[in-house]
């Protein structure tokens, strides 16, 4: 019995502080567990009118039956100086629409409102509020955008690399996912294009390098699986092979040319036909230049030789080329005619600049003409002395005609 009394006393002692705490808070709320919002709280945007706290309701009789048990250190919206403090406190406590032991959300009747504590001011960024619908949607949008960006980048990279037309459309997805997908796709497509362009350059370069080193085409596996890269590798290889062939052909053309100028034919043997033909082409060029040299020598000699003379050459071919050039000089014929006419007319010799190269020929034929002129004058004088002036003059006219005819 004594032990039971002691236990009752202990329980009573423990109950007294708790009761005092409850009564201390009741001064801030009415008997229903609520109160009117103060002007100070209204100005801060913390509340707008009458509201409840600590699970209170319009009927005091059922206040003890509320599922939310009041705590001794609960907060009222009027306890905060601004709404940022409300959010900071709410977030620090980890409160949410489904966990609000201090009833900062709703109207203090224990019924959850919208997961927003103390009525947020107009325009406030509710995504900052822990587990608010806006924050939940914001995070969902972030996740959707991130996932869309990842998928879009992957698809864009593939399309860009394959060099197909851009297509960033996506169906039946959220707006955030669609936006993220489009952004990721564009970045991926650009990266894919850059990647394939780099590989195309490398394929051409690597093919060219191989072609410079060997004649046998061997396509690496990294290019063999892609038709475009394979074709570019072959293109680079073939370009190098062509350059090597052309360079070698030039070598044989040069060799043939040098032999042609020396007039010594020594075509290569046991070599591909294209290089033999290159040698022949070069040899023909050398022979032509050699021939042109002798022909030109003959042409120039015609300006100096009154009568043709074979050059002091042992090779009959060279002599023929020389003579061909001599006979091709028709300008000398013109010089002879003009020079003779000057002489036969008794004019003073005048060699124009265009005939100065054939001055020796000009002088020779001028003298011939002048000698003819002197004969005609002498004959005319004799005839005039014999009284046959008229007949002589007629004869001289006829003579001039004959001389000109002979020159022509």
GROMACS .gro file of C-alpha atoms in nm:
model
  408
    1UNK     CA    1   0.000   0.000   0.000
    2UNK     CA    2   0.281   0.229   0.089
    3UNK     CA    3   0.449   0.162  -0.245
    4UNK     CA    4   0.131   0.253  -0.434
    5UNK     CA    5   0.111   0.587  -0.255
    6UNK     CA    6   0.470   0.665  -0.346
    7UNK     CA    7   0.403   0.585  -0.715
    8UNK     CA    8   0.097   0.815  -0.723
    9UNK     CA    9   0.300   1.099  -0.575
   10UNK     CA   10   0.574   1.058  -0.836
   11UNK     CA   11   0.320   1.061  -1.120
   12UNK     CA   12   0.160   1.377  -0.981
   13UNK     CA   13   0.495   1.551  -0.956
   14UNK     CA   14   0.575   1.468  -1.319
   15UNK     CA   15   0.233   1.588  -1.439
   16UNK     CA   16   0.260   1.936  -1.287
   17UNK     CA   17   0.526   2.086  -1.528
   18UNK     CA   18   0.347   1.949  -1.834
   19UNK     CA   19   0.022   2.105  -1.723
   20UNK     CA   20   0.192   2.438  -1.670
   21UNK     CA   21   0.340   2.428  -2.017
   22UNK     CA   22   0.004   2.367  -2.180
   23UNK     CA   23  -0.153   2.646  -1.982
   24UNK     CA   24   0.133   2.880  -2.074
   25UNK     CA   25   0.063   2.843  -2.441
   26UNK     CA   26  -0.315   2.876  -2.400
   27UNK     CA   27  -0.263   3.243  -2.342
   28UNK     CA   28  -0.177   3.282  -2.714
   29UNK     CA   29  -0.481   3.092  -2.841
   30UNK     CA   30  -0.843   3.083  -2.744
   31UNK     CA   31  -1.030   2.791  -2.596
   32UNK     CA   32  -1.064   2.642  -2.943
   33UNK     CA   33  -0.687   2.643  -2.997
   34UNK     CA   34  -0.683   2.937  -3.241
   35UNK     CA   35  -0.656   3.315  -3.262
   36UNK     CA   36  -0.681   3.611  -3.499
   37UNK     CA   37  -0.383   3.709  -3.711
   38UNK     CA   38  -0.216   4.025  -3.576
   39UNK     CA   39  -0.157   4.332  -3.791
   40UNK     CA   40   0.215   4.269  -3.759
   41UNK     CA   41   0.179   3.914  -3.898
   42UNK     CA   42  -0.048   4.038  -4.174
   43UNK     CA   43   0.208   4.299  -4.278
   44UNK     CA   44   0.470   4.025  -4.297
   45UNK     CA   45   0.243   3.808  -4.509
   46UNK     CA   46   0.242   3.531  -4.245
   47UNK     CA   47  -0.135   3.497  -4.211
   48UNK     CA   48  -0.459   3.677  -4.301
   49UNK     CA   49  -0.726   3.602  -4.035
   50UNK     CA   50  -0.843   3.367  -3.764
   51UNK     CA   51  -0.662   3.033  -3.761
   52UNK     CA   52  -0.592   2.737  -3.532
   53UNK     CA   53  -0.280   2.590  -3.376
   54UNK     CA   54  -0.181   2.273  -3.195
   55UNK     CA   55  -0.464   2.069  -3.335
   56UNK     CA   56  -0.734   2.312  -3.212
   57UNK     CA   57  -1.083   2.324  -3.366
   58UNK     CA   58  -1.408   2.517  -3.348
   59UNK     CA   59  -1.536   2.275  -3.080
   60UNK     CA   60  -1.335   2.252  -2.757
   61UNK     CA   61  -1.495   1.924  -2.660
   62UNK     CA   62  -1.305   1.731  -2.925
   63UNK     CA   63  -0.970   1.909  -2.884
   64UNK     CA   64  -0.827   1.618  -2.689
   65UNK     CA   65  -0.925   1.370  -2.956
   66UNK     CA   66  -0.705   1.534  -3.227
   67UNK     CA   67  -0.440   1.301  -3.370
   68UNK     CA   68  -0.170   1.570  -3.339
   69UNK     CA   69  -0.053   1.593  -2.980
   70UNK     CA   70   0.053   1.949  -2.885
   71UNK     CA   71   0.420   1.998  -2.801
   72UNK     CA   72   0.560   2.240  -2.554
   73UNK     CA   73   0.788   2.425  -2.801
   74UNK     CA   74   0.559   2.460  -3.105
   75UNK     CA   75   0.578   2.770  -3.325
   76UNK     CA   76   0.312   3.013  -3.436
   77UNK     CA   77   0.333   3.201  -3.767
   78UNK     CA   78   0.356   3.526  -3.567
   79UNK     CA   79   0.683   3.405  -3.414
   80UNK     CA   80   0.874   3.478  -3.737
   81UNK     CA   81   0.995   3.820  -3.851
   82UNK     CA   82   0.960   3.738  -4.222
   83UNK     CA   83   0.858   3.456  -4.450
   84UNK     CA   84   1.212   3.349  -4.525
   85UNK     CA   85   1.244   3.260  -4.157
   86UNK     CA   86   0.928   3.051  -4.185
   87UNK     CA   87   1.070   2.856  -4.477
   88UNK     CA   88   1.406   2.815  -4.307
   89UNK     CA   89   1.240   2.675  -3.995
   90UNK     CA   90   1.003   2.453  -4.199
   91UNK     CA   91   1.288   2.311  -4.404
   92UNK     CA   92   1.517   2.263  -4.104
   93UNK     CA   93   1.250   2.059  -3.929
   94UNK     CA   94   1.189   1.851  -4.241
   95UNK     CA   95   0.820   1.938  -4.236
   96UNK     CA   96   0.595   1.864  -4.529
   97UNK     CA   97   0.231   1.833  -4.626
   98UNK     CA   98   0.224   1.491  -4.462
   99UNK     CA   99   0.438   1.583  -4.162
  100UNK     CA  100   0.347   1.908  -3.987
  101UNK     CA  101   0.326   1.845  -3.607
  102UNK     CA  102   0.314   2.220  -3.533
  103UNK     CA  103   0.032   2.281  -3.779
  104UNK     CA  104   0.209   2.563  -3.962
  105UNK     CA  105   0.029   2.450  -4.275
  106UNK     CA  106  -0.351   2.474  -4.298
  107UNK     CA  107  -0.564   2.656  -4.048
  108UNK     CA  108  -0.457   2.502  -3.720
  109UNK     CA  109  -0.729   2.240  -3.721
  110UNK     CA  110  -0.499   1.949  -3.795
  111UNK     CA  111  -0.619   1.930  -4.152
  112UNK     CA  112  -0.343   1.961  -4.415
  113UNK     CA  113  -0.397   2.245  -4.660
  114UNK     CA  114  -0.145   2.264  -4.950
  115UNK     CA  115   0.195   2.191  -4.796
  116UNK     CA  116   0.276   2.564  -4.778
  117UNK     CA  117   0.333   2.695  -4.422
  118UNK     CA  118   0.184   3.023  -4.299
  119UNK     CA  119   0.039   3.132  -4.631
  120UNK     CA  120   0.328   3.238  -4.859
  121UNK     CA  121   0.329   3.600  -4.982
  122UNK     CA  122   0.225   3.659  -5.342
  123UNK     CA  123   0.507   3.591  -5.589
  124UNK     CA  124   0.717   3.397  -5.340
  125UNK     CA  125   0.927   3.117  -5.494
  126UNK     CA  126   0.752   2.817  -5.346
  127UNK     CA  127   1.007   2.579  -5.494
  128UNK     CA  128   1.224   2.675  -5.195
  129UNK     CA  129   0.972   2.522  -4.956
  130UNK     CA  130   1.051   2.166  -4.849
  131UNK     CA  131   0.835   1.910  -5.031
  132UNK     CA  132   0.588   2.172  -5.151
  133UNK     CA  133   0.394   2.081  -5.467
  134UNK     CA  134   0.594   2.345  -5.649
  135UNK     CA  135   0.925   2.204  -5.526
  136UNK     CA  136   0.818   1.850  -5.611
  137UNK     CA  137   0.719   1.962  -5.962
  138UNK     CA  138   1.038   2.166  -5.996
  139UNK     CA  139   1.254   1.867  -5.909
  140UNK     CA  140   1.051   1.646  -6.140
  141UNK     CA  141   1.106   1.896  -6.422
  142UNK     CA  142   1.476   1.902  -6.343
  143UNK     CA  143   1.496   1.524  -6.357
  144UNK     CA  144   1.290   1.514  -6.678
  145UNK     CA  145   1.507   1.779  -6.839
  146UNK     CA  146   1.824   1.599  -6.734
  147UNK     CA  147   1.696   1.266  -6.865
  148UNK     CA  148   1.577   1.430  -7.187
  149UNK     CA  149   1.914   1.598  -7.230
  150UNK     CA  150   2.094   1.266  -7.186
  151UNK     CA  151   1.873   1.082  -7.432
  152UNK     CA  152   1.876   1.371  -7.679
  153UNK     CA  153   2.253   1.399  -7.671
  154UNK     CA  154   2.291   1.027  -7.735
  155UNK     CA  155   2.052   1.037  -8.032
  156UNK     CA  156   2.202   1.360  -8.170
  157UNK     CA  157   2.554   1.220  -8.145
  158UNK     CA  158   2.443   0.915  -8.342
  159UNK     CA  159   2.262   1.117  -8.610
  160UNK     CA  160   2.541   1.371  -8.646
  161UNK     CA  161   2.800   1.097  -8.683
  162UNK     CA  162   2.581   0.919  -8.940
  163UNK     CA  163   2.539   1.253  -9.125
  164UNK     CA  164   2.161   1.220  -9.146
  165UNK     CA  165   1.917   1.512  -9.134
  166UNK     CA  166   1.862   1.669  -8.791
  167UNK     CA  167   1.544   1.560  -8.608
  168UNK     CA  168   1.514   1.664  -8.243
  169UNK     CA  169   1.140   1.597  -8.210
  170UNK     CA  170   1.014   1.369  -7.933
  171UNK     CA  171   0.654   1.257  -7.872
  172UNK     CA  172   0.441   1.206  -7.557
  173UNK     CA  173   0.689   1.347  -7.307
  174UNK     CA  174   0.674   1.631  -7.057
  175UNK     CA  175   0.763   1.982  -7.165
  176UNK     CA  176   1.079   1.975  -6.951
  177UNK     CA  177   1.186   1.644  -7.104
  178UNK     CA  178   1.118   1.777  -7.455
  179UNK     CA  179   1.320   2.093  -7.392
  180UNK     CA  180   1.608   1.895  -7.243
  181UNK     CA  181   1.594   1.648  -7.530
  182UNK     CA  182   1.611   1.924  -7.793
  183UNK     CA  183   1.903   2.094  -7.620
  184UNK     CA  184   2.092   1.768  -7.574
  185UNK     CA  185   2.018   1.657  -7.929
  186UNK     CA  186   2.160   1.976  -8.079
  187UNK     CA  187   2.478   1.947  -7.874
  188UNK     CA  188   2.510   1.578  -7.957
  189UNK     CA  189   2.448   1.636  -8.327
  190UNK     CA  190   2.722   1.899  -8.338
  191UNK     CA  191   2.960   1.669  -8.151
  192UNK     CA  192   2.874   1.383  -8.387
  193UNK     CA  193   2.940   1.599  -8.692
  194UNK     CA  194   3.273   1.711  -8.551
  195UNK     CA  195   3.366   1.354  -8.471
  196UNK     CA  196   3.288   1.218  -8.819
  197UNK     CA  197   3.465   1.513  -8.985
  198UNK     CA  198   3.776   1.444  -8.778
  199UNK     CA  199   3.763   1.075  -8.864
  200UNK     CA  200   3.713   1.157  -9.233
  201UNK     CA  201   4.022   1.375  -9.229
  202UNK     CA  202   4.215   1.101  -9.051
  203UNK     CA  203   4.093   0.837  -9.296
  204UNK     CA  204   4.210   1.041  -9.596
  205UNK     CA  205   4.540   1.123  -9.427
  206UNK     CA  206   4.607   0.764  -9.318
  207UNK     CA  207   4.520   0.629  -9.663
  208UNK     CA  208   4.755   0.882  -9.822
  209UNK     CA  209   5.035   0.786  -9.583
  210UNK     CA  210   4.993   0.417  -9.665
  211UNK     CA  211   4.990   0.492 -10.038
  212UNK     CA  212   5.323   0.671 -10.003
  213UNK     CA  213   5.476   0.366  -9.840
  214UNK     CA  214   5.339   0.071 -10.038
  215UNK     CA  215   5.140  -0.040 -10.343
  216UNK     CA  216   4.913  -0.288 -10.163
  217UNK     CA  217   4.589  -0.145 -10.023
  218UNK     CA  218   4.507  -0.266  -9.669
  219UNK     CA  219   4.212  -0.089  -9.503
  220UNK     CA  220   4.226  -0.076  -9.118
  221UNK     CA  221   3.926  -0.211  -8.926
  222UNK     CA  222   3.842   0.134  -8.786
  223UNK     CA  223   3.761   0.248  -9.141
  224UNK     CA  224   3.646  -0.077  -9.300
  225UNK     CA  225   3.314  -0.080  -9.110
  226UNK     CA  226   3.209   0.265  -9.232
  227UNK     CA  227   3.155   0.298  -9.606
  228UNK     CA  228   3.225   0.672  -9.612
  229UNK     CA  229   3.547   0.637  -9.414
  230UNK     CA  230   3.649   0.338  -9.621
  231UNK     CA  231   3.599   0.533  -9.944
  232UNK     CA  232   3.800   0.827  -9.810
  233UNK     CA  233   4.083   0.598  -9.701
  234UNK     CA  234   4.094   0.450 -10.051
  235UNK     CA  235   4.080   0.799 -10.202
  236UNK     CA  236   4.379   0.910  -9.996
  237UNK     CA  237   4.565   0.591 -10.082
  238UNK     CA  238   4.498   0.627 -10.456
  239UNK     CA  239   4.603   0.992 -10.450
  240UNK     CA  240   4.939   0.895 -10.302
  241UNK     CA  241   4.980   0.611 -10.553
  242UNK     CA  242   4.902   0.850 -10.839
  243UNK     CA  243   5.155   1.100 -10.710
  244UNK     CA  244   5.419   0.830 -10.683
  245UNK     CA  245   5.348   0.713 -11.038
  246UNK     CA  246   5.357   1.067 -11.175
  247UNK     CA  247   5.682   1.139 -10.994
  248UNK     CA  248   5.838   0.824 -11.138
  249UNK     CA  249   5.710   0.905 -11.486
  250UNK     CA  250   5.875   1.246 -11.460
  251UNK     CA  251   6.202   1.076 -11.374
  252UNK     CA  252   6.187   0.868 -11.692
  253UNK     CA  253   6.073   1.163 -11.901
  254UNK     CA  254   6.377   1.356 -11.778
  255UNK     CA  255   6.604   1.061 -11.851
  256UNK     CA  256   6.460   1.026 -12.201
  257UNK     CA  257   6.489   1.399 -12.261
  258UNK     CA  258   6.856   1.404 -12.165
  259UNK     CA  259   6.923   1.103 -12.390
  260UNK     CA  260   6.726   1.268 -12.672
  261UNK     CA  261   6.941   1.580 -12.657
  262UNK     CA  262   7.251   1.363 -12.661
  263UNK     CA  263   7.099   1.164 -12.950
  264UNK     CA  264   7.163   0.842 -12.758
  265UNK     CA  265   6.857   0.618 -12.721
  266UNK     CA  266   6.874   0.394 -12.415
  267UNK     CA  267   6.519   0.299 -12.313
  268UNK     CA  268   6.473   0.122 -11.977
  269UNK     CA  269   6.405  -0.250 -11.964
  270UNK     CA  270   6.214  -0.480 -11.730
  271UNK     CA  271   5.992  -0.202 -11.611
  272UNK     CA  272   5.622  -0.119 -11.642
  273UNK     CA  273   5.509  -0.002 -11.984
  274UNK     CA  274   5.394   0.339 -11.859
  275UNK     CA  275   5.750   0.424 -11.760
  276UNK     CA  276   5.887   0.304 -12.096
  277UNK     CA  277   5.636   0.531 -12.267
  278UNK     CA  278   5.742   0.816 -12.038
  279UNK     CA  279   6.103   0.766 -12.143
  280UNK     CA  280   5.999   0.773 -12.510
  281UNK     CA  281   5.806   1.094 -12.458
  282UNK     CA  282   6.107   1.253 -12.297
  283UNK     CA  283   6.337   1.125 -12.569
  284UNK     CA  284   6.115   1.274 -12.840
  285UNK     CA  285   6.118   1.609 -12.659
  286UNK     CA  286   6.497   1.598 -12.642
  287UNK     CA  287   6.524   1.505 -13.009
  288UNK     CA  288   6.289   1.787 -13.108
  289UNK     CA  289   6.493   2.038 -12.913
  290UNK     CA  290   6.814   1.905 -13.068
  291UNK     CA  291   6.662   1.929 -13.417
  292UNK     CA  292   6.530   2.280 -13.347
  293UNK     CA  293   6.880   2.388 -13.252
  294UNK     CA  294   7.026   2.275 -13.587
  295UNK     CA  295   6.734   2.413 -13.785
  296UNK     CA  296   6.776   2.746 -13.612
  297UNK     CA  297   7.150   2.743 -13.688
  298UNK     CA  298   7.070   2.693 -14.058
  299UNK     CA  299   6.810   2.968 -14.054
  300UNK     CA  300   7.056   3.215 -13.901
  301UNK     CA  301   7.332   3.111 -14.145
  302UNK     CA  302   7.110   3.216 -14.435
  303UNK     CA  303   7.153   3.579 -14.329
  304UNK     CA  304   7.529   3.549 -14.381
  305UNK     CA  305   7.588   3.293 -14.656
  306UNK     CA  306   7.566   3.420 -15.013
  307UNK     CA  307   7.564   3.060 -15.130
  308UNK     CA  308   7.468   2.758 -14.923
  309UNK     CA  309   7.747   2.555 -14.767
  310UNK     CA  310   7.710   2.236 -14.563
  311UNK     CA  311   7.818   2.279 -14.201
  312UNK     CA  312   8.122   2.093 -14.073
  313UNK     CA  313   7.916   1.816 -13.914
  314UNK     CA  314   7.973   1.441 -13.930
  315UNK     CA  315   7.615   1.339 -13.866
  316UNK     CA  316   7.409   1.352 -14.183
  317UNK     CA  317   7.092   1.400 -13.980
  318UNK     CA  318   7.228   1.718 -13.827
  319UNK     CA  319   7.334   1.847 -14.174
  320UNK     CA  320   6.985   1.787 -14.309
  321UNK     CA  321   6.831   1.973 -14.016
  322UNK     CA  322   7.073   2.262 -14.077
  323UNK     CA  323   6.986   2.276 -14.449
  324UNK     CA  324   6.617   2.261 -14.367
  325UNK     CA  325   6.656   2.570 -14.152
  326UNK     CA  326   6.861   2.748 -14.418
  327UNK     CA  327   6.600   2.691 -14.684
  328UNK     CA  328   6.314   2.793 -14.454
  329UNK     CA  329   6.449   3.149 -14.429
  330UNK     CA  330   6.225   3.332 -14.679
  331UNK     CA  331   6.311   3.666 -14.523
  332UNK     CA  332   6.646   3.650 -14.701
  333UNK     CA  333   6.464   3.642 -15.038
  334UNK     CA  334   6.290   3.966 -14.948
  335UNK     CA  335   6.619   4.125 -14.847
  336UNK     CA  336   6.781   4.027 -15.178
  337UNK     CA  337   6.496   4.178 -15.382
  338UNK     CA  338   6.483   4.508 -15.194
  339UNK     CA  339   6.862   4.548 -15.198
  340UNK     CA  340   6.892   4.477 -15.570
  341UNK     CA  341   6.613   4.722 -15.655
  342UNK     CA  342   6.782   4.996 -15.456
  343UNK     CA  343   7.101   4.937 -15.651
  344UNK     CA  344   6.948   4.911 -15.997
  345UNK     CA  345   6.760   5.237 -15.937
  346UNK     CA  346   7.087   5.406 -15.848
  347UNK     CA  347   6.961   5.490 -15.497
  348UNK     CA  348   7.182   5.518 -15.193
  349UNK     CA  349   7.191   5.190 -14.997
  350UNK     CA  350   6.954   5.201 -14.699
  351UNK     CA  351   6.925   4.892 -14.470
  352UNK     CA  352   6.619   4.917 -14.248
  353UNK     CA  353   6.629   4.781 -13.891
  354UNK     CA  354   6.412   4.482 -13.977
  355UNK     CA  355   6.673   4.363 -14.228
  356UNK     CA  356   6.985   4.448 -14.030
  357UNK     CA  357   7.048   4.080 -13.951
  358UNK     CA  358   7.097   4.019 -14.325
  359UNK     CA  359   7.315   4.324 -14.383
  360UNK     CA  360   7.581   4.117 -14.560
  361UNK     CA  361   7.322   3.975 -14.800
  362UNK     CA  362   7.169   4.319 -14.847
  363UNK     CA  363   7.506   4.475 -14.934
  364UNK     CA  364   7.590   4.200 -15.181
  365UNK     CA  365   7.267   4.229 -15.377
  366UNK     CA  366   7.268   4.607 -15.364
  367UNK     CA  367   7.609   4.603 -15.531
  368UNK     CA  368   7.479   4.369 -15.798
  369UNK     CA  369   7.191   4.603 -15.868
  370UNK     CA  370   7.411   4.909 -15.869
  371UNK     CA  371   7.649   4.747 -16.115
  372UNK     CA  372   7.353   4.693 -16.342
  373UNK     CA  373   7.255   5.054 -16.296
  374UNK     CA  374   7.603   5.172 -16.398
  375UNK     CA  375   7.594   4.960 -16.713
  376UNK     CA  376   7.262   5.106 -16.812
  377UNK     CA  377   7.379   5.460 -16.760
  378UNK     CA  378   7.696   5.399 -16.963
  379UNK     CA  379   7.500   5.246 -17.247
  380UNK     CA  380   7.253   5.533 -17.244
  381UNK     CA  381   7.530   5.784 -17.277
  382UNK     CA  382   7.680   5.602 -17.578
  383UNK     CA  383   7.348   5.575 -17.751
  384UNK     CA  384   7.267   5.942 -17.696
  385UNK     CA  385   7.598   6.036 -17.851
  386UNK     CA  386   7.505   5.839 -18.165
  387UNK     CA  387   7.170   6.013 -18.207
  388UNK     CA  388   6.976   5.715 -18.105
  389UNK     CA  389   6.843   5.865 -17.781
  390UNK     CA  390   6.486   5.769 -17.834
  391UNK     CA  391   6.563   5.412 -17.921
  392UNK     CA  392   6.804   5.380 -17.631
  393UNK     CA  393   6.554   5.513 -17.386
  394UNK     CA  394   6.304   5.255 -17.502
  395UNK     CA  395   6.564   4.990 -17.467
  396UNK     CA  396   6.650   5.102 -17.111
  397UNK     CA  397   6.286   5.084 -17.015
  398UNK     CA  398   6.267   4.732 -17.145
  399UNK     CA  399   6.589   4.648 -16.964
  400UNK     CA  400   6.461   4.766 -16.628
  401UNK     CA  401   6.157   4.547 -16.676
  402UNK     CA  402   6.375   4.243 -16.749
  403UNK     CA  403   6.596   4.307 -16.446
  404UNK     CA  404   6.299   4.331 -16.213
  405UNK     CA  405   6.157   4.017 -16.366
  406UNK     CA  406   6.480   3.831 -16.299
  407UNK     CA  407   6.486   3.940 -15.936
  408UNK     CA  408   6.128   3.831 -15.887
   0.00000   0.00000   0.00000
